[in-house]
Amino acid sequence: MTLVAIAEQAMNGLIISTFYALIALGIALIFGVLRIVNFAHGEFYMLGGYACYLAVTLLGLPPIFGVIFAVVILMMVGMVVEQALIKPIHTGKVDRPDEYAIMITFALAILLLNLANSIFGPWPQRPAPVARGIFEFGELIIPGDRLSAAGIGIVLIVGLLVVLRYTWMGKAVRAVSQDRAAAETFGINITQASMLAFGAGAALAGAAGALIGPVFNVVPAMGAVPAMKAYIVVVLGGLGSIRGAIVGALILGQVEVFATILIPDSSRALAYKDAYGLVVLILVLLVRPQGLFGVAERRA
Amino acid sequence: MTLLQKILLALVVLAAVLPMVGVPQYWLYTLTIGLYYAMLASSWSLLVGYIGRISFAQAAMSGLGAYVAVLTGQLLGWPVVPSLIAGVVAAGLFGLMIGWLTLRLHGAYLGLTTIAFAEILRITVTAEHQVTQGSRGLQVRPLIEGAGPVTYYYIFLAAAVVSVLLMLALLHSRIGLFFQAIREDEDGTASLGVNVTLWKSLAFAASTAFAGFAGGLYAHFVQLITPSMMSMQEMGYILAMAVIGGFSNVVYAAFGGVILQVLLEALREMGEWRLAVFGVIAILMLRFAPNGIFGWLETRLKRKDK
């Protein structure tokens, strides 16, 4: 294998990592604040793809507005879902909160998937990408649609980190995820922070969907695989850890591109591509449920 | 016997006489599929409703039972009954393994682990297409050569009733009490000398063995199986069926399976929308009537008695 080929694979891994990180950060944010895993996250991602399709293909807006549109719409969807379905967990209106949270988000995933199937049909759609053509870095050639999508993804991730670190809102969200009771004592509005975190989490997934939609088509079932990857990433990094989500995404992206080319029988290697991460997921959960950066809980 | 129990018993009796009163074959076919889902939904609720362990691997376990049953028949030349048993044993052992490996995990962590196991199984079955035919689907011999829909219907009805009765027998024994005690307070139960490790693993094994049995029967009824029977989409239907029927009771969950499958066929004109509607109903149920239709009926009827 030549150096250029290795660099190309590494670059592909980095681009994929950006999208994994976007989706995973949403899951981490939601888990941090609300202590639940959102099993409908892949469907939020899918809705982001369709929001982009609506804005770009049907309304004819420029592609960058597709991403903005997706972020805004999914933020609202997330906040409504949080208010209607998740909030009752924390106000003591639900008998078995753990199981309820898992089942209600899983049922929501089924609902959103079938809703998209009913409204848009199972046919793939392809909104226009932000940029076309190819970028050449010496001998390294990268398709422009992917590179531009990853670039915007990185901007969004950096933006999120800045908001979390320096704004009052971000500090409130981080405080709640560190210690719910203490945050409340210090006057942080938990209800608001929860709604915000869930909305932001959904918006991140939506942004990822809107960015990838033009590259790999928009279809109702598009969320299943990336969501699974994002669960692997957050578990690897530690559920609820922002840093963990980013590091986990970087690791998974590289593992996937290189594990695939290391196996000689190429068709089988490709078929098993999605399984490597799942094995990692199981191993991490069994050996170290708190992941690389998570906080150990007595009951994982 | 409460009024609700009488109604449910009457429904089972009604199901037994349906073929004699000239119900069209199409509906018998639908009911047979419904009984398959009844077994899956009730075996899932055995795990989730009683011992409080969540699993998203039920559809995959049904698929495992189906593929093992079919492949032992095709590759080793086993007759139908031993190969069905092989499917049950394979699914049960796999469940035992998951149950034992995940002893430490709860809630979302357990959910994610079971999804991973389920997806690895599905991916493996799809990838090893030399053996399983992958997503093209595997042809399966019939359960009984030349049997008609009425025969299959009765076989599935008997299988579903026997499965649910076995689950009830298990749950009404001491073991059932251990399950519920573990669900309510695991540490407390352990401190009273109950072997929590054993029962938690066994609950998984029992639940998946029933799923494997259902899958093996299903394969020999529809006579073509694909890896999609192990998908998360399929798992979603099982969850919706158990939730709408009432996942805290294996009988209610079983009825949820049959009723939902019949409604899915009856509302075919609605196209994909009907699946979305069931999603809405499942969410509303979880939120406002967590014991499902029958659980809700049970409390309503009880209140009237007083």
Coordinates of C-alpha atoms in Angstrom, one line a residue:
Chain A
M1 CA 0.0 0.0 0.0
T2 CA 1.4 3.4 -1.0
L3 CA 1.7 6.4 1.3
V4 CA -0.8 8.3 -0.8
A5 CA -3.4 5.5 -0.4
I6 CA -2.8 5.4 3.4
A7 CA -3.2 9.2 3.5
E8 CA -6.3 9.0 1.5
Q9 CA -7.8 6.4 3.8
A10 CA -6.8 8.4 6.9
M11 CA -8.5 11.4 5.4
N12 CA -11.6 9.4 4.6
G13 CA -11.6 8.3 8.2
L14 CA -11.3 11.8 9.4
I15 CA -14.2 13.0 7.3
I16 CA -16.4 10.1 8.5
S17 CA -15.3 10.9 12.1
T18 CA -16.6 14.4 11.8
F19 CA -20.1 13.2 11.1
Y20 CA -19.9 10.5 13.8
A21 CA -18.8 13.2 16.2
L22 CA -21.7 15.5 15.3
I23 CA -24.3 12.8 15.9
A24 CA -22.5 11.4 19.0
L25 CA -22.1 14.8 20.6
G26 CA -25.9 15.1 20.5
I27 CA -26.3 11.8 22.3
A28 CA -23.7 12.8 24.8
L29 CA -25.3 16.1 25.5
I30 CA -28.7 14.6 26.0
F31 CA -27.3 11.8 28.2
G32 CA -25.3 14.3 30.2
V33 CA -28.2 16.5 31.1
L34 CA -31.2 14.1 31.1
R35 CA -29.5 10.7 32.0
I36 CA -31.3 9.0 29.1
V37 CA -30.0 7.5 25.8
N38 CA -32.1 8.8 23.0
F39 CA -32.9 5.8 20.8
A40 CA -34.6 8.0 18.2
H41 CA -31.4 9.8 17.4
G42 CA -30.9 8.2 14.0
E43 CA -34.4 9.4 13.1
F44 CA -33.6 13.0 14.1
Y45 CA -30.6 12.6 11.8
M46 CA -32.9 11.4 9.0
L47 CA -35.3 14.3 9.6
G48 CA -32.4 16.6 9.2
G49 CA -31.7 15.1 5.8
Y50 CA -35.3 15.6 4.8
A51 CA -35.4 19.2 6.1
C52 CA -32.4 19.9 3.9
Y53 CA -34.2 18.2 1.0
L54 CA -37.3 20.4 1.6
A55 CA -35.3 23.6 1.7
V56 CA -32.9 22.9 -1.1
T57 CA -34.8 20.8 -3.6
L58 CA -38.4 21.9 -3.1
L59 CA -37.9 25.5 -2.0
G60 CA -34.8 26.1 -4.1
L61 CA -32.8 27.7 -1.3
P62 CA -29.0 27.6 -1.5
P63 CA -27.5 24.4 0.0
I64 CA -26.0 26.1 3.1
F65 CA -29.6 27.2 4.0
G66 CA -30.5 23.5 3.9
V67 CA -28.2 22.9 6.9
I68 CA -29.4 26.0 8.8
F69 CA -33.0 25.0 8.1
A70 CA -32.3 21.5 9.4
V71 CA -30.7 22.8 12.6
V72 CA -33.6 25.2 13.3
I73 CA -36.3 22.6 12.6
L74 CA -34.7 19.8 14.6
M75 CA -34.0 22.1 17.5
M76 CA -37.8 22.7 17.6
V77 CA -38.6 19.1 17.2
G78 CA -36.2 18.2 19.9
M79 CA -37.7 20.7 22.4
V80 CA -41.2 19.6 21.7
V81 CA -40.3 15.9 22.1
E82 CA -38.5 16.7 25.4
Q83 CA -41.5 18.6 26.7
A84 CA -44.1 16.0 25.7
L85 CA -42.3 12.7 26.3
I86 CA -39.1 13.2 28.4
K87 CA -40.1 15.8 30.9
P88 CA -42.6 13.5 32.7
I89 CA -39.6 11.3 33.7
H90 CA -38.1 14.1 35.8
T91 CA -41.3 15.3 37.3
G92 CA -42.0 11.8 38.8
K93 CA -45.1 11.1 36.5
V94 CA -43.6 7.8 35.2
D95 CA -43.5 4.5 37.1
R96 CA -40.4 2.9 35.8
P97 CA -38.3 5.8 34.4
D98 CA -35.4 3.7 33.1
E99 CA -37.5 1.4 31.0
Y100 CA -39.9 4.2 30.0
A101 CA -37.2 6.4 28.6
I102 CA -35.8 3.5 26.5
M103 CA -39.1 2.3 25.2
I104 CA -40.6 5.8 24.5
T105 CA -37.6 6.9 22.4
F106 CA -37.5 3.5 20.6
A107 CA -41.2 3.9 19.9
L108 CA -40.6 7.4 18.7
A109 CA -37.9 6.1 16.3
I110 CA -40.4 3.7 14.8
L111 CA -43.0 6.4 14.5
L112 CA -40.7 8.9 12.8
L113 CA -39.3 6.2 10.4
N114 CA -42.8 5.2 9.3
L115 CA -44.0 8.8 9.1
A116 CA -41.1 9.6 6.7
N117 CA -41.9 6.5 4.8
S118 CA -45.6 7.6 4.5
I119 CA -44.9 11.2 3.6
F120 CA -41.8 11.0 1.4
G121 CA -41.9 7.4 0.2
P122 CA -39.0 5.0 0.3
W123 CA -37.3 6.5 -2.7
P124 CA -33.9 8.1 -2.3
Q125 CA -33.7 11.9 -2.7
R126 CA -30.5 13.9 -3.3
P127 CA -30.4 17.6 -2.5
A128 CA -27.6 19.7 -4.0
P129 CA -24.4 19.6 -2.0
V130 CA -22.7 22.7 -0.6
A131 CA -19.7 22.3 -2.9
R132 CA -19.0 20.2 -5.9
G133 CA -15.9 19.1 -7.8
I134 CA -12.7 17.7 -6.2
F135 CA -10.0 19.1 -4.1
E136 CA -6.4 18.2 -4.8
F137 CA -3.7 18.3 -2.2
G138 CA -0.7 17.2 -4.1
E139 CA -1.5 13.7 -5.1
L140 CA -4.3 13.4 -2.6
I141 CA -7.7 13.8 -4.2
I142 CA -10.8 14.4 -2.1
P143 CA -14.4 14.9 -3.4
G144 CA -15.6 18.4 -2.7
D145 CA -19.0 17.5 -1.4
R146 CA -17.5 15.4 1.4
L147 CA -14.8 17.8 2.3
S148 CA -17.1 20.9 2.4
A149 CA -19.7 18.9 4.5
A150 CA -17.0 17.9 6.9
G151 CA -15.7 21.5 7.1
I152 CA -19.1 22.8 8.1
G153 CA -19.3 19.9 10.6
I154 CA -16.1 21.0 12.2
V155 CA -17.3 24.6 12.4
L156 CA -20.4 23.4 14.1
I157 CA -18.5 21.2 16.6
V158 CA -16.2 24.1 17.5
G159 CA -19.2 26.3 17.8
L160 CA -20.8 23.9 20.2
L161 CA -17.7 23.6 22.3
V162 CA -17.3 27.4 22.5
V163 CA -21.0 27.8 23.6
L164 CA -20.6 25.1 26.2
R165 CA -17.4 26.5 27.5
Y166 CA -18.0 30.3 27.5
T167 CA -21.7 31.2 27.5
W168 CA -24.0 31.2 30.5
M169 CA -26.3 28.8 28.7
G170 CA -23.5 26.3 28.1
K171 CA -22.3 26.6 31.6
A172 CA -25.8 25.9 32.9
V173 CA -26.0 22.8 30.7
R174 CA -22.6 21.5 31.9
A175 CA -23.5 22.2 35.5
V176 CA -26.7 20.2 35.3
S177 CA -24.8 17.3 33.7
Q178 CA -22.3 17.3 36.5
D179 CA -24.7 17.5 39.4
R180 CA -28.4 18.0 38.9
A181 CA -29.2 18.7 42.5
A182 CA -26.4 21.1 43.1
A183 CA -27.1 23.0 39.9
E184 CA -30.7 23.4 41.0
T185 CA -29.6 24.7 44.4
F186 CA -27.5 27.4 42.6
G187 CA -30.5 28.6 40.8
I188 CA -30.2 27.0 37.4
N189 CA -33.5 26.3 35.7
I190 CA -33.3 22.6 35.2
T191 CA -36.4 22.4 33.1
Q192 CA -35.0 24.9 30.7
A193 CA -31.5 23.4 30.6
S194 CA -33.1 19.9 29.8
M195 CA -35.2 21.3 27.0
L196 CA -32.2 23.1 25.6
A197 CA -29.9 20.1 25.8
F198 CA -32.4 17.8 24.1
G199 CA -33.1 20.5 21.4
A200 CA -29.4 21.0 20.8
G201 CA -28.8 17.3 20.7
A202 CA -31.5 16.8 18.1
A203 CA -30.2 19.9 16.1
L204 CA -26.7 18.4 15.9
A205 CA -28.1 15.1 14.6
G206 CA -30.2 17.1 12.1
A207 CA -27.1 19.1 11.0
A208 CA -25.3 15.8 10.3
G209 CA -28.2 14.5 8.3
A210 CA -28.4 17.7 6.3
L211 CA -24.7 17.6 5.6
I212 CA -24.5 13.9 4.6
G213 CA -27.8 13.8 2.7
P214 CA -26.3 15.3 -0.5
V215 CA -23.4 12.8 -0.3
F216 CA -25.2 9.5 0.4
N217 CA -28.9 10.2 -0.5
V218 CA -31.8 10.9 1.8
V219 CA -34.0 7.9 2.6
P220 CA -36.2 7.1 5.5
A221 CA -34.0 4.3 6.8
M222 CA -30.8 6.4 6.5
G223 CA -30.5 6.9 10.3
A224 CA -30.1 3.3 11.5
V225 CA -26.4 2.8 10.6
P226 CA -25.0 6.2 11.6
A227 CA -27.0 6.2 14.9
M228 CA -25.5 2.8 15.7
K229 CA -22.1 4.2 15.0
A230 CA -22.8 7.2 17.2
Y231 CA -23.8 4.8 20.1
I232 CA -20.6 3.0 19.7
V233 CA -18.7 6.3 19.8
V234 CA -20.4 7.6 22.9
V235 CA -20.0 4.3 24.7
L236 CA -16.3 4.1 23.7
G237 CA -15.7 7.7 24.9
G238 CA -17.9 7.4 27.9
L239 CA -21.6 8.1 27.9
G240 CA -22.2 11.8 28.6
S241 CA -18.7 12.9 28.0
I242 CA -18.2 15.6 25.4
R243 CA -14.5 15.0 25.0
G244 CA -15.1 11.2 24.9
A245 CA -17.6 11.7 22.0
I246 CA -14.9 13.5 19.9
V247 CA -12.1 11.1 20.7
G248 CA -14.4 8.1 20.2
A249 CA -15.4 9.4 16.8
L250 CA -11.8 9.9 15.7
I251 CA -10.9 6.3 16.8
L252 CA -13.9 4.7 15.2
G253 CA -13.4 6.5 11.9
Q254 CA -9.8 5.2 11.6
V255 CA -10.6 1.7 12.8
E256 CA -13.3 1.4 10.2
V257 CA -11.3 2.5 7.1
F258 CA -8.2 0.5 8.1
A259 CA -9.9 -2.6 9.3
T260 CA -11.8 -2.9 6.0
I261 CA -8.6 -2.7 3.8
L262 CA -6.7 -5.1 6.1
I263 CA -9.0 -8.0 5.4
P264 CA -8.1 -9.8 2.1
D265 CA -11.5 -11.0 0.9
S266 CA -12.9 -7.6 0.0
S267 CA -16.6 -8.4 -0.4
R268 CA -16.8 -10.1 3.0
A269 CA -14.7 -7.3 4.6
L270 CA -17.2 -4.8 3.3
A271 CA -20.2 -6.8 4.6
Y272 CA -18.6 -7.0 8.1
K273 CA -17.6 -3.3 8.1
D274 CA -20.5 -2.3 10.4
A275 CA -19.8 -5.2 12.7
Y276 CA -16.3 -4.2 13.9
G277 CA -17.7 -1.2 15.9
L278 CA -20.4 -3.3 17.4
V279 CA -17.8 -5.7 18.7
V280 CA -15.9 -2.7 20.2
L281 CA -19.2 -1.6 21.7
I282 CA -19.8 -4.9 23.5
L283 CA -16.3 -5.2 24.7
V284 CA -16.3 -1.7 26.1
L285 CA -19.6 -2.2 27.9
L286 CA -18.5 -5.5 29.4
V287 CA -15.0 -4.5 30.4
R288 CA -15.3 -0.8 31.2
P289 CA -18.9 0.5 30.9
Q290 CA -17.9 4.0 31.7
G291 CA -15.7 4.1 28.6
L292 CA -12.6 6.1 28.1
F293 CA -13.6 9.4 29.8
G294 CA -16.9 8.6 31.5
V295 CA -17.6 8.7 35.2
A296 CA -18.1 5.2 36.7
E297 CA -21.6 4.7 38.0
R298 CA -22.4 2.1 40.6
R299 CA -25.1 0.8 38.4
A300 CA -24.1 0.9 34.8
Chain B
M1 CA -61.9 -15.8 37.6
T2 CA -62.2 -12.1 36.9
L3 CA -64.4 -10.8 34.1
L4 CA -61.4 -9.9 31.9
Q5 CA -59.9 -13.4 32.3
K6 CA -63.3 -14.8 31.1
I7 CA -63.3 -12.5 28.1
L8 CA -59.7 -13.5 27.2
L9 CA -60.6 -17.2 27.6
A10 CA -63.6 -16.8 25.4
L11 CA -61.4 -15.2 22.8
V12 CA -59.1 -18.2 22.8
V13 CA -62.1 -20.6 22.5
L14 CA -63.4 -18.4 19.6
A15 CA -60.0 -18.6 18.0
A16 CA -60.2 -22.4 18.2
V17 CA -63.5 -22.6 16.4
L18 CA -62.8 -20.0 13.7
P19 CA -61.7 -22.4 10.9
M20 CA -64.9 -24.3 11.4
V21 CA -67.2 -21.3 10.8
G22 CA -65.8 -20.7 7.4
V23 CA -63.3 -17.8 8.0
P24 CA -61.5 -17.1 4.7
Q25 CA -58.0 -18.7 4.3
Y26 CA -56.5 -15.2 3.9
W27 CA -57.5 -14.3 7.5
L28 CA -56.4 -17.6 8.8
Y29 CA -53.0 -16.9 7.3
T30 CA -53.0 -13.5 8.9
L31 CA -54.0 -14.9 12.3
T32 CA -51.2 -17.5 12.0
I33 CA -48.6 -14.7 11.5
G34 CA -50.3 -12.9 14.4
L35 CA -49.8 -16.0 16.6
Y36 CA -46.1 -15.9 15.7
Y37 CA -45.9 -12.3 16.9
A38 CA -47.9 -13.2 20.0
M39 CA -45.2 -15.7 21.0
L40 CA -42.5 -13.0 20.4
A41 CA -44.3 -10.3 22.2
S42 CA -45.1 -12.4 25.2
S43 CA -41.6 -13.9 25.5
W44 CA -40.3 -10.3 25.3
S45 CA -42.6 -9.2 28.1
L46 CA -41.4 -12.2 30.1
L47 CA -38.1 -10.5 30.3
V48 CA -39.0 -6.8 30.4
G49 CA -42.2 -7.0 32.4
Y50 CA -41.3 -9.4 35.1
I51 CA -37.5 -9.2 35.8
G52 CA -37.1 -5.6 34.4
R53 CA -34.3 -6.4 31.9
I54 CA -34.6 -4.7 28.6
S55 CA -33.6 -6.4 25.4
F56 CA -33.7 -5.4 21.7
A57 CA -32.5 -8.9 20.6
Q58 CA -35.9 -10.6 20.5
A59 CA -36.3 -10.4 16.7
A60 CA -32.7 -11.5 16.3
M61 CA -33.3 -14.5 18.6
S62 CA -36.3 -15.5 16.6
G63 CA -34.1 -15.3 13.5
L64 CA -31.4 -17.3 15.1
G65 CA -33.9 -20.1 16.0
A66 CA -35.2 -20.0 12.4
Y67 CA -31.8 -20.2 10.7
V68 CA -30.5 -22.9 13.0
A69 CA -33.6 -24.9 12.5
V70 CA -33.5 -24.6 8.8
L71 CA -29.7 -25.1 8.4
T72 CA -29.6 -28.2 10.6
G73 CA -32.3 -29.6 8.4
Q74 CA -30.5 -28.7 5.1
L75 CA -26.9 -29.3 6.0
L76 CA -27.2 -32.1 8.4
G77 CA -30.4 -33.7 7.1
W78 CA -32.2 -33.5 10.5
P79 CA -35.9 -34.1 10.5
V80 CA -38.2 -31.1 11.3
V81 CA -38.8 -31.8 15.0
P82 CA -35.1 -32.2 16.0
S83 CA -34.1 -29.2 14.0
L84 CA -36.8 -27.1 15.6
I85 CA -35.4 -28.2 19.0
A86 CA -31.9 -27.3 17.8
G87 CA -33.2 -23.8 17.0
V88 CA -34.7 -23.5 20.5
V89 CA -31.5 -24.7 22.2
A90 CA -29.3 -22.4 20.1
A91 CA -31.5 -19.3 20.9
G92 CA -31.7 -20.3 24.5
L93 CA -27.9 -20.8 24.8
F94 CA -27.3 -17.5 23.1
G95 CA -29.7 -15.8 25.5
L96 CA -28.0 -17.4 28.4
M97 CA -24.7 -16.0 27.1
I98 CA -26.1 -12.5 26.7
G99 CA -27.8 -12.7 30.1
W100 CA -24.6 -13.9 31.8
L101 CA -22.3 -11.4 30.1
T102 CA -24.6 -8.4 30.8
L103 CA -25.3 -9.2 34.5
R104 CA -23.6 -5.9 35.5
L105 CA -25.5 -3.7 33.0
H106 CA -28.8 -2.0 33.4
G107 CA -31.2 0.3 31.5
A108 CA -29.8 2.0 28.4
Y109 CA -26.4 0.2 28.7
L110 CA -28.2 -3.1 28.6
G111 CA -30.3 -1.9 25.7
L112 CA -27.3 -0.9 23.7
T113 CA -25.5 -4.2 24.3
T114 CA -28.5 -6.2 23.2
I115 CA -28.8 -4.1 20.0
A116 CA -25.1 -4.8 19.3
F117 CA -25.6 -8.5 19.7
A118 CA -28.7 -8.5 17.5
E119 CA -27.0 -6.4 14.8
I120 CA -23.9 -8.6 14.8
L121 CA -26.1 -11.7 14.3
R122 CA -28.0 -10.0 11.5
I123 CA -24.8 -8.8 9.8
T124 CA -23.2 -12.3 10.0
V125 CA -26.3 -14.0 8.5
T126 CA -26.3 -11.4 5.7
A127 CA -22.5 -11.7 5.1
E128 CA -22.2 -15.5 5.1
H129 CA -24.3 -15.8 2.0
Q130 CA -22.7 -19.0 0.9
V131 CA -24.5 -20.7 3.8
T132 CA -27.5 -18.5 4.4
Q133 CA -28.2 -17.1 0.9
G134 CA -27.9 -13.7 2.5
S135 CA -30.6 -11.2 1.8
R136 CA -31.8 -13.2 -1.2
G137 CA -33.5 -15.4 1.3
L138 CA -33.3 -19.1 2.3
Q139 CA -35.9 -21.6 1.0
V140 CA -37.4 -23.7 3.7
R141 CA -39.2 -27.0 3.5
P142 CA -42.8 -27.0 4.9
L143 CA -43.5 -28.0 8.5
I144 CA -45.7 -30.8 7.3
E145 CA -45.6 -31.9 3.6
G146 CA -48.9 -30.8 1.9
A147 CA -50.5 -29.3 4.9
G148 CA -53.1 -26.6 4.4
P149 CA -53.6 -23.2 6.1
V150 CA -56.1 -24.7 8.7
T151 CA -53.4 -27.2 9.9
Y152 CA -50.8 -24.5 10.2
Y153 CA -53.3 -22.3 12.0
Y154 CA -54.0 -25.0 14.6
I155 CA -50.3 -25.7 15.0
F156 CA -49.5 -22.1 15.7
L157 CA -52.5 -21.7 18.0
A158 CA -51.4 -24.7 20.0
A159 CA -47.8 -23.5 20.1
A160 CA -48.8 -20.0 21.2
V161 CA -51.2 -21.3 23.9
V162 CA -48.7 -23.8 25.2
S163 CA -45.9 -21.3 25.2
V164 CA -47.9 -18.8 27.2
L165 CA -49.1 -21.5 29.6
L166 CA -45.5 -22.6 30.1
M167 CA -44.4 -18.9 30.8
L168 CA -47.3 -18.6 33.3
A169 CA -46.3 -21.8 35.0
L170 CA -42.8 -20.4 35.3
L171 CA -44.0 -17.0 36.5
H172 CA -46.4 -18.5 39.1
S173 CA -43.7 -20.7 40.6
R174 CA -41.1 -19.6 43.1
I175 CA -38.9 -18.5 40.2
G176 CA -41.5 -16.0 39.1
L177 CA -41.4 -14.5 42.6
F178 CA -37.6 -14.3 42.4
F179 CA -37.9 -12.5 39.0
Q180 CA -40.3 -9.8 40.4
A181 CA -38.2 -9.4 43.6
I182 CA -35.1 -8.8 41.4
R183 CA -37.0 -6.2 39.4
E184 CA -38.1 -4.3 42.5
D185 CA -34.8 -4.4 44.4
E186 CA -31.9 -6.4 43.1
D187 CA -29.5 -5.8 46.0
G188 CA -32.2 -6.5 48.6
T189 CA -33.1 -9.7 46.9
A190 CA -29.5 -10.8 46.8
S191 CA -29.1 -10.0 50.5
L192 CA -32.0 -12.4 51.2
G193 CA -30.0 -15.2 49.7
V194 CA -31.6 -15.4 46.2
N195 CA -29.1 -16.4 43.5
V196 CA -29.6 -13.2 41.5
T197 CA -26.9 -14.2 38.9
L198 CA -28.6 -17.5 38.2
W199 CA -32.1 -16.1 37.8
K200 CA -31.1 -13.1 35.7
S201 CA -29.3 -15.3 33.2
L202 CA -32.0 -17.9 33.2
A203 CA -34.7 -15.3 32.5
F204 CA -32.8 -14.2 29.4
A205 CA -32.4 -17.8 28.3
A206 CA -36.1 -18.7 28.8
S207 CA -37.2 -15.6 27.0
T208 CA -34.9 -16.2 24.0
A209 CA -35.7 -19.9 23.8
F210 CA -39.4 -19.1 23.3
A211 CA -38.4 -16.6 20.6
G212 CA -36.2 -19.3 18.9
F213 CA -39.1 -21.7 19.0
A214 CA -41.4 -19.1 17.4
G215 CA -38.8 -18.3 14.7
G216 CA -38.3 -22.0 13.8
L217 CA -42.0 -22.5 13.4
Y218 CA -42.4 -19.3 11.4
A219 CA -39.6 -20.3 9.0
H220 CA -41.3 -23.6 8.2
F221 CA -44.7 -21.8 7.7
V222 CA -43.7 -19.0 5.4
Q223 CA -41.0 -21.2 3.8
L224 CA -38.7 -18.3 2.9
I225 CA -36.6 -16.5 5.5
T226 CA -34.4 -13.4 5.1
P227 CA -32.1 -11.5 7.5
S228 CA -34.7 -8.8 7.7
M229 CA -36.6 -10.9 10.2
M230 CA -33.8 -9.9 12.6
S231 CA -33.9 -6.2 12.0
M232 CA -34.6 -3.4 14.5
Q233 CA -37.7 -2.5 12.5
E234 CA -39.1 -5.9 13.3
M235 CA -38.0 -5.5 16.9
G236 CA -40.0 -2.2 16.9
Y237 CA -43.2 -4.0 15.9
I238 CA -42.7 -6.6 18.7
L239 CA -42.2 -3.7 21.2
A240 CA -45.2 -1.9 19.9
M241 CA -47.3 -5.1 20.2
A242 CA -46.2 -5.9 23.7
V243 CA -46.7 -2.2 24.8
I244 CA -50.1 -1.9 23.3
G245 CA -51.3 -5.2 24.7
G246 CA -49.6 -4.6 28.0
F247 CA -46.0 -5.7 28.6
S248 CA -46.4 -6.3 32.3
N249 CA -48.3 -9.4 31.6
V250 CA -47.4 -12.2 29.1
V251 CA -51.0 -13.0 28.3
Y252 CA -51.8 -9.3 27.5
A253 CA -48.7 -9.0 25.4
A254 CA -49.7 -12.1 23.4
F255 CA -53.1 -10.7 22.6
G256 CA -51.4 -7.4 21.6
G257 CA -49.4 -9.4 19.0
V258 CA -52.5 -11.0 17.4
I259 CA -54.6 -7.9 17.5
L260 CA -52.0 -5.6 16.0
Q261 CA -51.2 -8.1 13.2
V262 CA -54.9 -8.4 12.3
L263 CA -55.3 -4.7 12.4
L264 CA -52.2 -4.2 10.2
E265 CA -53.9 -6.4 7.6
A266 CA -57.4 -5.0 8.0
L267 CA -56.1 -1.4 7.5
R268 CA -53.9 -2.3 4.5
E269 CA -55.6 0.5 2.5
M270 CA -53.9 3.1 4.7
G271 CA -50.5 2.0 3.4
E272 CA -47.5 3.0 5.4
W273 CA -49.6 5.4 7.5
R274 CA -51.0 2.6 9.6
L275 CA -47.5 1.8 10.9
A276 CA -47.1 5.5 11.8
V277 CA -50.5 5.4 13.6
F278 CA -49.4 2.3 15.6
G279 CA -46.2 4.3 16.6
V280 CA -48.4 7.1 17.9
I281 CA -50.6 4.6 19.8
A282 CA -47.6 2.9 21.3
I283 CA -46.2 6.3 22.5
L284 CA -49.5 7.4 24.0
M285 CA -49.9 4.0 25.7
L286 CA -46.4 4.2 27.3
R287 CA -47.1 7.7 28.4
F288 CA -50.7 7.4 29.7
A289 CA -51.6 3.7 30.0
P290 CA -48.3 1.9 30.7
N291 CA -50.1 -1.3 31.4
G292 CA -51.5 -1.5 27.9
I293 CA -55.1 -1.9 26.7
F294 CA -55.7 -5.0 28.8
G295 CA -54.0 -3.7 31.9
W296 CA -56.1 -0.6 31.6
L297 CA -59.3 -2.7 31.1
E298 CA -58.3 -4.8 34.2
T299 CA -58.1 -1.8 36.5
R300 CA -61.3 -0.4 35.0
L301 CA -63.2 -3.6 35.5
K302 CA -61.9 -4.0 39.0
R303 CA -63.1 -0.6 39.9
K304 CA -66.6 -1.4 38.7
D305 CA -66.7 -4.6 40.8
K306 CA -66.3 -2.6 44.0

